[in-house]
Amino acid sequence: MSDWEPKIVTFLCNWCSYGAADLAGISRMQYPPNIRVIRIPCTGRMSPKFILTAFRQGADGVWVSGCHPGDCHYIEGNYYARRKFALFKRFAEHMGIEPDRLHFSWISSAEGTRFAEVANEVVRAVKKTGPASGYLKAA
Amino acid sequence: MNLGYTMKVVRIDKKNWVGDIENLSRSYRLFGPVKDDNFHRFEELDKDKLPDLDYFNTRLSPKSIVYPQSETMFEYCLDERKKDHHVMKEASKDYSQRAVIGIRPCDAAAFLLVKRNFDTPECKDPYWVKAYEATTFVGLACNNPHSACFCTTAGCGPFHEDGLDILLIDAGNHYFAKIITSKGENLLKAAGWDTKVDAGKEIESMKQNAETGITSFIATNKLKDKITADLFDAPFWEDMAFACINCGTCTYACPTCWCFDIQDEVHGCSGTRMRNWDSCMYPLFTLHGSGYNPRNTGMQRVRQRFMHKLKYYVDKYDNGIQCVGCGRCVSLCPVNIDIRKICNTMNSYEK
Amino acid sequence: MIEYINKIKEISERLLKEGIVDIIIGFRKGTMPMMNEPCFAKSPEDIKNLVWDSNCGINLANYLTNYSADRKEKIGIIAKGCDSRNIVNHIIENKIKRDQLFIIGVPCKGMVDRRKIVSIFEREIKEVTEEKNKIIVKSDGFEKILKKAEVLQENCAICIHRNPVVYDELVADLVEEQKDVDRYEDVRRIEAMPVEKKYKLFDDLLSACIRCYACRNACPLCYCPTCFVDESRPQWVGKSINPVDIRTFHFLRAFHCAGRCTDCGACESACPMDIKVRTFTKKLEKDCFELYGWEAGMSLDERPPLDTYKFDYPD
């Protein structure tokens, strides 16, 4: 198991965290390559379907990151996302998805360092939890 | 297949039942009713597991023994480095000899109705036909029918033999086994049942007794002469279909519903083509690629289900209705849509 | 509750006669014991067939949307507590206008769980009648009287909103609401389990599922023109009885009801396989209550929790 590396599907808001990932890259910061980034227009666009689909297709963790409260490009999208995600995380645990597989963060496009930090944290947490199989639709 | 001569009846002592089933399990994959909480269901019997014949009927019909809800037809590989990539290969399946022990006569008769669809001179469904032909049906006559059973007026009956290879009749300490086909004869040998008896009269009286126990009836005599368009446009559908929530319970529980949908599932480089039961109650059943749906409303879909069973089928096959009167849809429907009521309404409808 | 029926008929007749509504949505006697069939009444003839008893567990609010695409007429609807809360849901979700409805409120004393009653008896039940707090079960050669309180649907036994929330006319005086009810005992029990055990629990729970979608279709909240299970580009969930697909379906179906579910129990009572599907929705209901102090369908003036936010809610 020691050489197992988790796959983490990462949904980043176009207006902030996606930029932060970019900044982290430009600044040559180190973070693990386990994250697969999908750009979304706003965390408010997140649907529970996306998260389950990630798990069904082999993700071991899902990380959603968007703008700080108050900074949403669309004024309030991330406020809705916050509620949706809080409820989702609790429900996912009820349905057999460990809480350490789901992560939500606020990272602005200026916070490249923070992006790398959180990425490290997320990967560490998912790695600790091990491979996810409960919602994996096997071949 | 019917043996044609005076039917042979053997007596099976219940004391020897366990050993007999064990004998059978050596040459057959056995399926039978098993108790599961409040209900029975058909499943493949593991070694040493007996069919529970002290039952009324299973919650879902045994059609899945021959026609599983989800069935893989082909498998393929999309990895170009592998041999035979992009080639559809038939999924391997076990079509070895199997026997269903304790199927009710209505459910066995239902296979004959479904056969008209899956096994015709022009077209044979290989999966269904192979599985059906590999199966020997050992029926269990209904001594005590339930109040939702209406088999006698649906072209069937508690001691009905069509579709069965052997009919077991529970007579207290023993079963009578009536041998109906040569398949049944073979199973008889494998089980070692050979105590021939002359029980014709006894069976006949039990049969009559059971038939009088059927208290629910439908009238189908006028369906054939009705004009399809009249029934289709009849005003009663709005009222009949109102309660329907368009779930698939009736179609999935029904022993005679045969519709399926074919789907490809691809995961990474490996894919399967499978078929799953489908239901005319779902909007997706008829949705066109263009987005147009000819049966867009719930009422249209309810009408389709009953028109198919009670009119189109009647006209197409000239062999009764597409229903054996098992009563499952009546007792499982969440909102109590009752095929008996609808059938009688259709039968007596005058424009 | 059978005493309500005369009043229901009286109100219905008057509404139709005076042209206040064009149609009444209610129940008529079913053909099986403990079953009633949702129906509509447009004429005095139809009104005669209306019934009300402890077998009206199906949520009639469901019938406002399923067919309402072209339903422009004024509708009279018979509503118990949960039905009325789902009507509120429909109104705040803009599915129907309040002034299109005349709500005949029924203070509810709970519906019986027919599965529970069937499981008590070995033999087939032929007839079930009721009197006040008693349920009388008859079959060939036997009769047994059960206490209604012992055979209530599980959601009814823990119901704290038996009286309709909105109504235009009541069929009887409001009933006393149940107090000191522990609504979430079962959810807490599951919460205390380790994740693997939860997973196993739901695996067992869903093993009987045949994907007939009765739970979804009996639910008044499920009115999407195209359900996610029917979407094909992308296809979110497979169509087979693969356990992962079944699990995905139930997960997403339940989550779709988050903050909207009134625990009316229609899903559970509709399930032909006796799956306790409320096990999913109740968790969400509990969380919505704990996180946002929200109970669905209680007010026409408040937005549901996932349709609003507060700035200062901690993340």
PDB file of N, CA and C in Angstrom, chain C residues 209-238:
ATOM      1  N   CYS C 209     -33.688  -3.603  -3.652  1.00  0.00           N
ATOM      2  CA  CYS C 209     -34.202  -2.569  -4.563  1.00  0.00           C
ATOM      3  C   CYS C 209     -34.261  -3.070  -6.003  1.00  0.00           C
ATOM      4  N   ILE C 210     -35.402  -2.848  -6.650  1.00  0.00           N
ATOM      5  CA  ILE C 210     -35.561  -3.249  -8.050  1.00  0.00           C
ATOM      6  C   ILE C 210     -35.587  -2.042  -8.988  1.00  0.00           C
ATOM      7  N   ARG C 211     -35.308  -0.887  -8.446  1.00  0.00           N
ATOM      8  CA  ARG C 211     -35.272   0.357  -9.231  1.00  0.00           C
ATOM      9  C   ARG C 211     -36.571   0.633  -9.974  1.00  0.00           C
ATOM     10  N   CYS C 212     -37.663   0.446  -9.297  1.00  0.00           N
ATOM     11  CA  CYS C 212     -38.948   0.749  -9.925  1.00  0.00           C
ATOM     12  C   CYS C 212     -39.255   2.228  -9.824  1.00  0.00           C
ATOM     13  N   TYR C 213     -38.499   2.931  -8.972  1.00  0.00           N
ATOM     14  CA  TYR C 213     -38.675   4.372  -8.756  1.00  0.00           C
ATOM     15  C   TYR C 213     -39.999   4.738  -8.091  1.00  0.00           C
ATOM     16  N   ALA C 214     -40.616   3.794  -7.400  1.00  0.00           N
ATOM     17  CA  ALA C 214     -41.857   4.116  -6.694  1.00  0.00           C
ATOM     18  C   ALA C 214     -41.591   5.167  -5.616  1.00  0.00           C
ATOM     19  N   CYS C 215     -40.437   5.078  -4.945  1.00  0.00           N
ATOM     20  CA  CYS C 215     -40.107   6.047  -3.892  1.00  0.00           C
ATOM     21  C   CYS C 215     -40.039   7.446  -4.474  1.00  0.00           C
ATOM     22  N   ARG C 216     -39.387   7.543  -5.614  1.00  0.00           N
ATOM     23  CA  ARG C 216     -39.238   8.841  -6.255  1.00  0.00           C
ATOM     24  C   ARG C 216     -40.595   9.359  -6.737  1.00  0.00           C
ATOM     25  N   ASN C 217     -41.345   8.485  -7.367  1.00  0.00           N
ATOM     26  CA  ASN C 217     -42.573   8.949  -7.998  1.00  0.00           C
ATOM     27  C   ASN C 217     -43.704   9.215  -7.001  1.00  0.00           C
ATOM     28  N   ALA C 218     -43.633   8.582  -5.852  1.00  0.00           N
ATOM     29  CA  ALA C 218     -44.665   8.846  -4.847  1.00  0.00           C
ATOM     30  C   ALA C 218     -44.384  10.147  -4.122  1.00  0.00           C
ATOM     31  N   CYS C 219     -43.189  10.682  -4.321  1.00  0.00           N
ATOM     32  CA  CYS C 219     -42.752  11.862  -3.568  1.00  0.00           C
ATOM     33  C   CYS C 219     -43.210  13.136  -4.255  1.00  0.00           C
ATOM     34  N   PRO C 220     -43.892  14.006  -3.518  1.00  0.00           N
ATOM     35  CA  PRO C 220     -44.339  15.258  -4.132  1.00  0.00           C
ATOM     36  C   PRO C 220     -43.176  16.168  -4.513  1.00  0.00           C
ATOM     37  N   LEU C 221     -42.003  15.945  -3.915  1.00  0.00           N
ATOM     38  CA  LEU C 221     -40.870  16.814  -4.222  1.00  0.00           C
ATOM     39  C   LEU C 221     -40.277  16.502  -5.583  1.00  0.00           C
ATOM     40  N   CYS C 222     -40.518  15.296  -6.077  1.00  0.00           N
ATOM     41  CA  CYS C 222     -39.881  14.869  -7.323  1.00  0.00           C
ATOM     42  C   CYS C 222     -40.762  15.233  -8.499  1.00  0.00           C
ATOM     43  N   TYR C 223     -40.499  16.396  -9.058  1.00  0.00           N
ATOM     44  CA  TYR C 223     -41.298  16.799 -10.200  1.00  0.00           C
ATOM     45  C   TYR C 223     -40.435  17.271 -11.376  1.00  0.00           C
ATOM     46  N   CYS C 224     -39.138  17.029 -11.314  1.00  0.00           N
ATOM     47  CA  CYS C 224     -38.282  17.460 -12.420  1.00  0.00           C
ATOM     48  C   CYS C 224     -38.804  16.885 -13.736  1.00  0.00           C
ATOM     49  N   PRO C 225     -38.803  17.691 -14.800  1.00  0.00           N
ATOM     50  CA  PRO C 225     -39.246  17.161 -16.091  1.00  0.00           C
ATOM     51  C   PRO C 225     -38.376  15.983 -16.528  1.00  0.00           C
ATOM     52  N   THR C 226     -37.082  16.094 -16.289  1.00  0.00           N
ATOM     53  CA  THR C 226     -36.205  14.952 -16.552  1.00  0.00           C
ATOM     54  C   THR C 226     -35.393  14.677 -15.292  1.00  0.00           C
ATOM     55  N   CYS C 227     -35.615  13.516 -14.725  1.00  0.00           N
ATOM     56  CA  CYS C 227     -34.889  13.124 -13.517  1.00  0.00           C
ATOM     57  C   CYS C 227     -33.434  12.828 -13.878  1.00  0.00           C
ATOM     58  N   PHE C 228     -32.530  13.027 -12.928  1.00  0.00           N
ATOM     59  CA  PHE C 228     -31.109  12.778 -13.230  1.00  0.00           C
ATOM     60  C   PHE C 228     -30.846  11.350 -13.680  1.00  0.00           C
ATOM     61  N   VAL C 229     -31.677  10.401 -13.251  1.00  0.00           N
ATOM     62  CA  VAL C 229     -31.431   9.019 -13.699  1.00  0.00           C
ATOM     63  C   VAL C 229     -31.753   8.844 -15.177  1.00  0.00           C
ATOM     64  N   ASP C 230     -32.553   9.762 -15.708  1.00  0.00           N
ATOM     65  CA  ASP C 230     -32.922   9.660 -17.117  1.00  0.00           C
ATOM     66  C   ASP C 230     -32.041  10.516 -18.015  1.00  0.00           C
ATOM     67  N   GLU C 231     -31.143  11.266 -17.405  1.00  0.00           N
ATOM     68  CA  GLU C 231     -30.267  12.102 -18.222  1.00  0.00           C
ATOM     69  C   GLU C 231     -29.217  11.214 -18.882  1.00  0.00           C
ATOM     70  N   SER C 232     -28.897  11.543 -20.133  1.00  0.00           N
ATOM     71  CA  SER C 232     -27.967  10.661 -20.832  1.00  0.00           C
ATOM     72  C   SER C 232     -26.681  11.351 -21.265  1.00  0.00           C
ATOM     73  N   ARG C 233     -26.649  12.654 -21.234  1.00  0.00           N
ATOM     74  CA  ARG C 233     -25.414  13.348 -21.630  1.00  0.00           C
ATOM     75  C   ARG C 233     -25.054  14.400 -20.614  1.00  0.00           C
ATOM     76  N   PRO C 234     -24.273  14.092 -19.609  1.00  0.00           N
ATOM     77  CA  PRO C 234     -23.700  12.771 -19.315  1.00  0.00           C
ATOM     78  C   PRO C 234     -24.719  11.884 -18.606  1.00  0.00           C
ATOM     79  N   GLN C 235     -24.438  10.613 -18.611  1.00  0.00           N
ATOM     80  CA  GLN C 235     -25.281   9.687 -17.855  1.00  0.00           C
ATOM     81  C   GLN C 235     -24.696   9.570 -16.453  1.00  0.00           C
ATOM     82  N   TRP C 236     -25.434  10.048 -15.476  1.00  0.00           N
ATOM     83  CA  TRP C 236     -24.892  10.109 -14.115  1.00  0.00           C
ATOM     84  C   TRP C 236     -24.891   8.751 -13.436  1.00  0.00           C
ATOM     85  N   VAL C 237     -25.852   7.937 -13.811  1.00  0.00           N
ATOM     86  CA  VAL C 237     -25.987   6.675 -13.087  1.00  0.00           C
ATOM     87  C   VAL C 237     -26.430   5.585 -14.062  1.00  0.00           C
ATOM     88  N   GLY C 238     -25.850   4.395 -13.903  1.00  0.00           N
ATOM     89  CA  GLY C 238     -26.179   3.277 -14.800  1.00  0.00           C
ATOM     90  C   GLY C 238     -27.597   2.798 -14.585  1.00  0.00           C
TER      91      GLY C 238
END
